[in-house]
PDB file of N, CA and C in Angstrom:
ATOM      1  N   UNK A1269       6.535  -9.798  -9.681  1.00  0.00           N
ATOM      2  CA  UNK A1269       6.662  -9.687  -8.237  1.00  0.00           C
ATOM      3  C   UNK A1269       7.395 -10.921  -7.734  1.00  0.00           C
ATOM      4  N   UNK A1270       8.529 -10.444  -6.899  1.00  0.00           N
ATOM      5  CA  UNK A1270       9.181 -11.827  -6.380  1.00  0.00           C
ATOM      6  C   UNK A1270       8.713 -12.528  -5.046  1.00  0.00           C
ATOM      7  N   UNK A1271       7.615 -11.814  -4.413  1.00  0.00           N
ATOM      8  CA  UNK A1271       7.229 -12.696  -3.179  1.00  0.00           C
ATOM      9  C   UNK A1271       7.047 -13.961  -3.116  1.00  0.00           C
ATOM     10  N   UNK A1272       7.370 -14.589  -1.798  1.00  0.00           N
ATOM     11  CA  UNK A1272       7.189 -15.731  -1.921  1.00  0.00           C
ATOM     12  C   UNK A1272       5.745 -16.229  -2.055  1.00  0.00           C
ATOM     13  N   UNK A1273       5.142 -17.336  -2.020  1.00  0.00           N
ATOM     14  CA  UNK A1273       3.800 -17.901  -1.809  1.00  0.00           C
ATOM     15  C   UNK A1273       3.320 -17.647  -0.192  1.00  0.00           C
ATOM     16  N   UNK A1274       4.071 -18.024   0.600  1.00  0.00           N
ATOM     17  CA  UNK A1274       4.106 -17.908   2.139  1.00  0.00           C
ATOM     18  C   UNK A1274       4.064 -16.651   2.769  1.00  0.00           C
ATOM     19  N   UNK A1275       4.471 -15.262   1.819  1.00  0.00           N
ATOM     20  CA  UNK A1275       4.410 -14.330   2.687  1.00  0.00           C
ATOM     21  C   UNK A1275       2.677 -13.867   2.644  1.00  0.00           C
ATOM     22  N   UNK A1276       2.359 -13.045   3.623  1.00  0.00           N
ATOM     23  CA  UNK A1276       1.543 -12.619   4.066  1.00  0.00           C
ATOM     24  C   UNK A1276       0.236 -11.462   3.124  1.00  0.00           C
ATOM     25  N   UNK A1277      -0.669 -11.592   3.051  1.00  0.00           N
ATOM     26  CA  UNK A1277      -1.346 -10.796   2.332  1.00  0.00           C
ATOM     27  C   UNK A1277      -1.241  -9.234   2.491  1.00  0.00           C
ATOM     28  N   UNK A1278      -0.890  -9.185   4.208  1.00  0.00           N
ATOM     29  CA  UNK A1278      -0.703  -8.156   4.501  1.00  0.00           C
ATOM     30  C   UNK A1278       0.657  -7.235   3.888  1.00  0.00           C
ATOM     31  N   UNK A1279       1.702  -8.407   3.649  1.00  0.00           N
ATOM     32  CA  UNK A1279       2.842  -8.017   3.011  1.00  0.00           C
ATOM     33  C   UNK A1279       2.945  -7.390   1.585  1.00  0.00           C
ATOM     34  N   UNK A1280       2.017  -8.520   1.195  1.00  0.00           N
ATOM     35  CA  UNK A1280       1.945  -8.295  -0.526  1.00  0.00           C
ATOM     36  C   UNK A1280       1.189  -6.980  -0.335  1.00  0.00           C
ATOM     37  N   UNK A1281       0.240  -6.509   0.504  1.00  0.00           N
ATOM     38  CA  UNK A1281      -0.306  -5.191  -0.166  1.00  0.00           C
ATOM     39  C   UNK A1281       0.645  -4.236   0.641  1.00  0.00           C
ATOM     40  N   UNK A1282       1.348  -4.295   1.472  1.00  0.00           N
ATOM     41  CA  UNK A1282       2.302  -3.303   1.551  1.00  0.00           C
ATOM     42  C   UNK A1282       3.275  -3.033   0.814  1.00  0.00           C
ATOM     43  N   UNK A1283       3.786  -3.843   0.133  1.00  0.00           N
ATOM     44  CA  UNK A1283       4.719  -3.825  -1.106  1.00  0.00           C
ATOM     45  C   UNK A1283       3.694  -2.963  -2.039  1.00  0.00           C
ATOM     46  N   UNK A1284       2.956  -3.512  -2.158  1.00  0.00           N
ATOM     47  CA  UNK A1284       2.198  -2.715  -3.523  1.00  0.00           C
ATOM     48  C   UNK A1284       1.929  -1.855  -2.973  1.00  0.00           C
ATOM     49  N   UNK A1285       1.853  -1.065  -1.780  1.00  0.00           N
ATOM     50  CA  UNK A1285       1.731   0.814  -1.491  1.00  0.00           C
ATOM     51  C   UNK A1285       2.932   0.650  -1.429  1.00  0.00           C
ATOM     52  N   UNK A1286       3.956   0.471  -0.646  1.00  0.00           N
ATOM     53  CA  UNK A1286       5.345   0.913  -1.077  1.00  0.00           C
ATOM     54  C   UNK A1286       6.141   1.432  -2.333  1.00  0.00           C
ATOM     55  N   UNK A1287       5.858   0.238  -3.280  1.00  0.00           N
ATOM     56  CA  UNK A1287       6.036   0.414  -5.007  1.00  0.00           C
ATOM     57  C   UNK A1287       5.563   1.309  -5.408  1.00  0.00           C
ATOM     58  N   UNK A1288       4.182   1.639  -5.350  1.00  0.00           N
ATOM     59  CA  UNK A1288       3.694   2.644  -5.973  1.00  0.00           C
ATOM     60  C   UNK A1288       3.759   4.181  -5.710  1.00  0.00           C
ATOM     61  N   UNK A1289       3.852   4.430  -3.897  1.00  0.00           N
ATOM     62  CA  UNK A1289       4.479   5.204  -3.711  1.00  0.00           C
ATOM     63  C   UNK A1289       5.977   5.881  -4.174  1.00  0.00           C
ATOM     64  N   UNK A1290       6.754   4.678  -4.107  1.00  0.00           N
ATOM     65  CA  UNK A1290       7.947   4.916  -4.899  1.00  0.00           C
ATOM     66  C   UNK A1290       7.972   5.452  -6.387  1.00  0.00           C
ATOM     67  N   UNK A1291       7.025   4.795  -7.237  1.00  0.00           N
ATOM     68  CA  UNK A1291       6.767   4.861  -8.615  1.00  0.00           C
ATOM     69  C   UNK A1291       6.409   6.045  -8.788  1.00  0.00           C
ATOM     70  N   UNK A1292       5.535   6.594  -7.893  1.00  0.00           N
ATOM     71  CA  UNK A1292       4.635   8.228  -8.183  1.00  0.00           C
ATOM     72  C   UNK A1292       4.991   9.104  -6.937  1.00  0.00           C
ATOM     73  N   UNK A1293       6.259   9.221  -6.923  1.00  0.00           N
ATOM     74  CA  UNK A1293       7.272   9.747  -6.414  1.00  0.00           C
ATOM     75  C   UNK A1293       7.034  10.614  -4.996  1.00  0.00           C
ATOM     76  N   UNK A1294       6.018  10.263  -4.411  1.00  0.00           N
ATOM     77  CA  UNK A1294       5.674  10.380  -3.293  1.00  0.00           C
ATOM     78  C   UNK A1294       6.542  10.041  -2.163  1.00  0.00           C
ATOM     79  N   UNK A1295       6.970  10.756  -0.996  1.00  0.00           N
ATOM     80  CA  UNK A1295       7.713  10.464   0.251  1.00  0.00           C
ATOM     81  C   UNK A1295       6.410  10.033   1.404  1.00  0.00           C
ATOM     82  N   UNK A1296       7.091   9.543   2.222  1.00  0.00           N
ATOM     83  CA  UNK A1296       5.986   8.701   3.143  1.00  0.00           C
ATOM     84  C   UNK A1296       4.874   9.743   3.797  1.00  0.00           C
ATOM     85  N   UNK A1297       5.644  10.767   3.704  1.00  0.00           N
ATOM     86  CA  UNK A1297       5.023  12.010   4.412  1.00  0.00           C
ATOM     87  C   UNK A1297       3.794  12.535   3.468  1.00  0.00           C
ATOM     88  N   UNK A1298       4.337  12.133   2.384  1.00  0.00           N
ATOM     89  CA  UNK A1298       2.956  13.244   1.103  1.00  0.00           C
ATOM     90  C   UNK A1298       1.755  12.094   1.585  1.00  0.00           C
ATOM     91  N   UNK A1299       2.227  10.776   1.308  1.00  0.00           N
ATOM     92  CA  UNK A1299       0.927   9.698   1.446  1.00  0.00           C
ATOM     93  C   UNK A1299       0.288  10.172   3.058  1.00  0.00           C
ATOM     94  N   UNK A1300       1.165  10.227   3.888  1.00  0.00           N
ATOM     95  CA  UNK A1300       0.635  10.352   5.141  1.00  0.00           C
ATOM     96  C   UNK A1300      -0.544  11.803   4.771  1.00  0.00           C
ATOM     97  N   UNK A1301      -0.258  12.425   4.519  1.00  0.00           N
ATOM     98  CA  UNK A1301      -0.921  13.767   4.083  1.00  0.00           C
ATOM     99  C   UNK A1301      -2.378  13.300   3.505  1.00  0.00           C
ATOM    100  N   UNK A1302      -1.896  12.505   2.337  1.00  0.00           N
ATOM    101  CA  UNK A1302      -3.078  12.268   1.730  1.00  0.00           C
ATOM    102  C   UNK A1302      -4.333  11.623   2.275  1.00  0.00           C
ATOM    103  N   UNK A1303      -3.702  10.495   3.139  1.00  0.00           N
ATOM    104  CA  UNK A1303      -4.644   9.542   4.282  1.00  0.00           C
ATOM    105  C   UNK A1303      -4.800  10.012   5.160  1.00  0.00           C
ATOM    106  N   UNK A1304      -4.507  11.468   5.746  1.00  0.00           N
ATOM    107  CA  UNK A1304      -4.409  11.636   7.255  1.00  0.00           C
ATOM    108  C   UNK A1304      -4.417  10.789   8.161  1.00  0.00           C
ATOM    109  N   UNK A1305      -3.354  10.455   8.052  1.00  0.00           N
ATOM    110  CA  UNK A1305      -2.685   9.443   9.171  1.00  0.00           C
ATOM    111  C   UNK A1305      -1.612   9.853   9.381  1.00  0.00           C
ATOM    112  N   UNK A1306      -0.878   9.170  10.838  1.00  0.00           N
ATOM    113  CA  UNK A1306       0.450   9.295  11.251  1.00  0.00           C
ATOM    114  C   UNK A1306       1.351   8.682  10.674  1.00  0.00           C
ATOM    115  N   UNK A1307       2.699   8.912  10.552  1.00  0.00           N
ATOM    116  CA  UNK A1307       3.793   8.503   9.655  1.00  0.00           C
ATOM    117  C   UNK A1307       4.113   7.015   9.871  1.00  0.00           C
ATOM    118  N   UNK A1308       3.601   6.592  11.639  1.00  0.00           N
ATOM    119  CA  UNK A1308       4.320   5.424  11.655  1.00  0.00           C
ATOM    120  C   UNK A1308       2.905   4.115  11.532  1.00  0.00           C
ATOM    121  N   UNK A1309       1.726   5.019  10.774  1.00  0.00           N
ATOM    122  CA  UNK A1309       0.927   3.764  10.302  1.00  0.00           C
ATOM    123  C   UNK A1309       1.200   3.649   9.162  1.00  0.00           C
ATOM    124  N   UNK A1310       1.791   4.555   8.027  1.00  0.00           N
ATOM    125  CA  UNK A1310       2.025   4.078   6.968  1.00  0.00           C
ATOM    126  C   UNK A1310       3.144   3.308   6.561  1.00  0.00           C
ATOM    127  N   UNK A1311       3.987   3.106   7.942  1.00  0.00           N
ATOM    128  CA  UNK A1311       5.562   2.701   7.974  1.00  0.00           C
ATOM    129  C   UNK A1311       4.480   0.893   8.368  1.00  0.00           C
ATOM    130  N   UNK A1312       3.813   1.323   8.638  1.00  0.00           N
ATOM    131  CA  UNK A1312       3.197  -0.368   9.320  1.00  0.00           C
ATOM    132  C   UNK A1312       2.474  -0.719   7.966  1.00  0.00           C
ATOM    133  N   UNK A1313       1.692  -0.020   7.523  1.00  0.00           N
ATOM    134  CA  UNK A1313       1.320  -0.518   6.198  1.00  0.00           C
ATOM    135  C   UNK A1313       2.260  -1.419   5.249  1.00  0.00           C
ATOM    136  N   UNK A1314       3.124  -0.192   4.625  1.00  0.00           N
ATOM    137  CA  UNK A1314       4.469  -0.812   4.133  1.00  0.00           C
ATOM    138  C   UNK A1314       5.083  -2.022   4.325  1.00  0.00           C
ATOM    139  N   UNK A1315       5.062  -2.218   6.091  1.00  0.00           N
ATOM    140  CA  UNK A1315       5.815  -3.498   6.159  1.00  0.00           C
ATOM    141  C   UNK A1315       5.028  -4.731   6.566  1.00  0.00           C
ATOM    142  N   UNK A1316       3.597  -4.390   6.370  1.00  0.00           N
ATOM    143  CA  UNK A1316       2.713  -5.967   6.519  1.00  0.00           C
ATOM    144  C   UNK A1316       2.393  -6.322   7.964  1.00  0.00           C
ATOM    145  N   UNK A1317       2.728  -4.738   8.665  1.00  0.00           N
ATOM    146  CA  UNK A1317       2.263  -4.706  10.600  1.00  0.00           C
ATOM    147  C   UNK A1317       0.692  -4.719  10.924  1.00  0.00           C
ATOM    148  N   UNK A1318       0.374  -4.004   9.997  1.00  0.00           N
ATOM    149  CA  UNK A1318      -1.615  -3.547  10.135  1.00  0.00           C
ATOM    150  C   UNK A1318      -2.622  -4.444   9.087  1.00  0.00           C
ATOM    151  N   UNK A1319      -3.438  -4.729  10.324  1.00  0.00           N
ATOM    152  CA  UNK A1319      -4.928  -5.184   8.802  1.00  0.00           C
ATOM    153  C   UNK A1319      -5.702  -4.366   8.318  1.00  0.00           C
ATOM    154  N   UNK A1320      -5.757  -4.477   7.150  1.00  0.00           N
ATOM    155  CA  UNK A1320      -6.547  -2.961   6.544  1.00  0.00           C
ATOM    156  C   UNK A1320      -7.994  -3.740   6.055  1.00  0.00           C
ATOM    157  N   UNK A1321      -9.055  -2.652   6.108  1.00  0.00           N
ATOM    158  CA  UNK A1321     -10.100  -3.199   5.586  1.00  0.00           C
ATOM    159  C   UNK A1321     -10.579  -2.991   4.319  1.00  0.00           C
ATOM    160  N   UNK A1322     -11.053  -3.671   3.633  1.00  0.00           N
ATOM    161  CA  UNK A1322     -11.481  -3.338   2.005  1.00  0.00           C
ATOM    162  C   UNK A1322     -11.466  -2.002   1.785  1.00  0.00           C
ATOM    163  N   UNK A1323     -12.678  -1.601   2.783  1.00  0.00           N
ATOM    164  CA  UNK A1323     -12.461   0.081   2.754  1.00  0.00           C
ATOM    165  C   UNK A1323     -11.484   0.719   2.474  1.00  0.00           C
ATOM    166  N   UNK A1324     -10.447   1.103   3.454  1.00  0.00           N
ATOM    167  CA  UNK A1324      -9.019   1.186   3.541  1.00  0.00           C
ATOM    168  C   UNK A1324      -8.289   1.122   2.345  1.00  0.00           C
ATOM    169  N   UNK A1325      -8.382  -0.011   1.874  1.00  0.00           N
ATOM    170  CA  UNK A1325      -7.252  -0.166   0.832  1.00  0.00           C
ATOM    171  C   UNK A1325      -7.873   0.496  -0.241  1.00  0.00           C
ATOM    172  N   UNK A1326      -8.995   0.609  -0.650  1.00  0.00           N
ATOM    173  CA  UNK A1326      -9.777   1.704  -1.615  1.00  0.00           C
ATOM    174  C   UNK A1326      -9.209   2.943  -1.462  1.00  0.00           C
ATOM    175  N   UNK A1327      -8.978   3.326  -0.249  1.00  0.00           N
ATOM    176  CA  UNK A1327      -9.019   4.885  -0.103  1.00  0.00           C
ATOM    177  C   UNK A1327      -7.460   4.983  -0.642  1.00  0.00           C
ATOM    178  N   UNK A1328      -6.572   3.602  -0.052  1.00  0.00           N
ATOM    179  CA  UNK A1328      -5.327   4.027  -0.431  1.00  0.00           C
ATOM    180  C   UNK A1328      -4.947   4.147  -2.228  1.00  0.00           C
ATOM    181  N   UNK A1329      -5.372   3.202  -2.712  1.00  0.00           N
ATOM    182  CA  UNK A1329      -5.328   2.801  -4.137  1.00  0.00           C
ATOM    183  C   UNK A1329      -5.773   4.237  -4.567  1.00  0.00           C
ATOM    184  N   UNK A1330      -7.036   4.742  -4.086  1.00  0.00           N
ATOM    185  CA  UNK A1330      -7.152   6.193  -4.507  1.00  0.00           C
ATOM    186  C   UNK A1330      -5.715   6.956  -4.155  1.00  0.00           C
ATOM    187  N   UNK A1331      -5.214   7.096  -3.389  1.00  0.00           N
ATOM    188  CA  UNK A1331      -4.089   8.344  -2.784  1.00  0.00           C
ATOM    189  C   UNK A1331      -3.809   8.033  -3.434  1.00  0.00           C
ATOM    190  N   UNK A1332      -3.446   6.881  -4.191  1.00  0.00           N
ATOM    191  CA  UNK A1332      -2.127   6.646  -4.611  1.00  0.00           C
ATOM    192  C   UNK A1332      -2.243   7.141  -6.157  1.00  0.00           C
ATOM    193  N   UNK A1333      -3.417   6.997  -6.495  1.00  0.00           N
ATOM    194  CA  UNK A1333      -4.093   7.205  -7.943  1.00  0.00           C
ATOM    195  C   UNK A1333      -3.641   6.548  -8.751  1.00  0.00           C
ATOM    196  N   UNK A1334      -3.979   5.226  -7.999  1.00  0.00           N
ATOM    197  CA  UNK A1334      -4.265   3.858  -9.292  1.00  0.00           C
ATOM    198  C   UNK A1334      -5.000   3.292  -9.340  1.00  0.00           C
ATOM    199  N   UNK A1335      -5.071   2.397  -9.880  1.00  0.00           N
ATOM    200  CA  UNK A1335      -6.636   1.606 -10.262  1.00  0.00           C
ATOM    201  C   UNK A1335      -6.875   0.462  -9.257  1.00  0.00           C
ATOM    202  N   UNK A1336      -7.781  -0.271  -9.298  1.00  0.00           N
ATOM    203  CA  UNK A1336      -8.196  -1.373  -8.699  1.00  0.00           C
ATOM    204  C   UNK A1336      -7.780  -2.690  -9.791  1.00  0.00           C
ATOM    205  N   UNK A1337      -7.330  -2.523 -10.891  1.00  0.00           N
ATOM    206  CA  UNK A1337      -7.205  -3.056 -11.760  1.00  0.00           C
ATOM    207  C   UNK A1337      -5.414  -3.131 -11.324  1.00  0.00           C
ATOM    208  N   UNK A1338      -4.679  -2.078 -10.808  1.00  0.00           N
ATOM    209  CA  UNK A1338      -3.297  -1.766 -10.683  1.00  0.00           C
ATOM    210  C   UNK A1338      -3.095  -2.992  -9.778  1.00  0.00           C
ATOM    211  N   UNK A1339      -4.053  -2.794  -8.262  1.00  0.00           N
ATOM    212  CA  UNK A1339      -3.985  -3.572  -7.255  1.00  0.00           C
ATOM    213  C   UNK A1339      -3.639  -5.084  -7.457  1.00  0.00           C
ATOM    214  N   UNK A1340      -5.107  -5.371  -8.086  1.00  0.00           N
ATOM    215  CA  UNK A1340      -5.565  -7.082  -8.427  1.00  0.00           C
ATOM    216  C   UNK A1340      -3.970  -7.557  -9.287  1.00  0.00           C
ATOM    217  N   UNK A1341      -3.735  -6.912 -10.216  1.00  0.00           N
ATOM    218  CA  UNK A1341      -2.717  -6.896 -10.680  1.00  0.00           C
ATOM    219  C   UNK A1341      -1.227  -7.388 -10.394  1.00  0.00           C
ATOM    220  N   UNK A1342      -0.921  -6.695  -9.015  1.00  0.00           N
ATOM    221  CA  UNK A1342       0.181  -6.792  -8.202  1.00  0.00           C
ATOM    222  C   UNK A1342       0.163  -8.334  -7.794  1.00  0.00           C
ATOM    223  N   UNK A1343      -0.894  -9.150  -7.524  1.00  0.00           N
ATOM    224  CA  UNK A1343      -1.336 -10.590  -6.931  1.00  0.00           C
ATOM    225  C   UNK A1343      -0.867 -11.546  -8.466  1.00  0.00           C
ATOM    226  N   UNK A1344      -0.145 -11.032  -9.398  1.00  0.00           N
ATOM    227  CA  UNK A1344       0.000 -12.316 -10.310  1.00  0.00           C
ATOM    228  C   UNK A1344       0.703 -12.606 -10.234  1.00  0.00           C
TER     229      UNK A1344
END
């Protein structure tokens, strides 16, 4: 991962739903589907606009159907 040290936590986990979305070939719309949510919270996710709560990011790591192990991961 090339982030800097300085960017935002919120950033780093939007990158990591972004990526993975990308990776498991999902369009913003299928994830939106999956979370029932509107298109332009997952556009805020993505770009490090929203605070998500532990909760939250569980449910997403589920949509996304990766691990918690995938997540922690993304932070090295």
């Amino acid at each position: 991962m090339n982030l800097k040290k300085e960017h935002s936590l919120r950033l780093i986990i939007g990158h990591f739903v972004k990526r993975n979305r990308i990776k498991k070939r999902l369009t913003q719309q299928q994830l939106v589907d999956r979370l029932k949510v509107d298109r332009q919270y997952v556009w805020k996710i993505e770009n490090g606009k929203i605070n998500l709560t532990t909760d939250y990011i569980e449910k997403i790591i589920t949509s996304l159907k990766c691990t918690k192990k995938d997540f922690f991961d993304h932070f090295k």
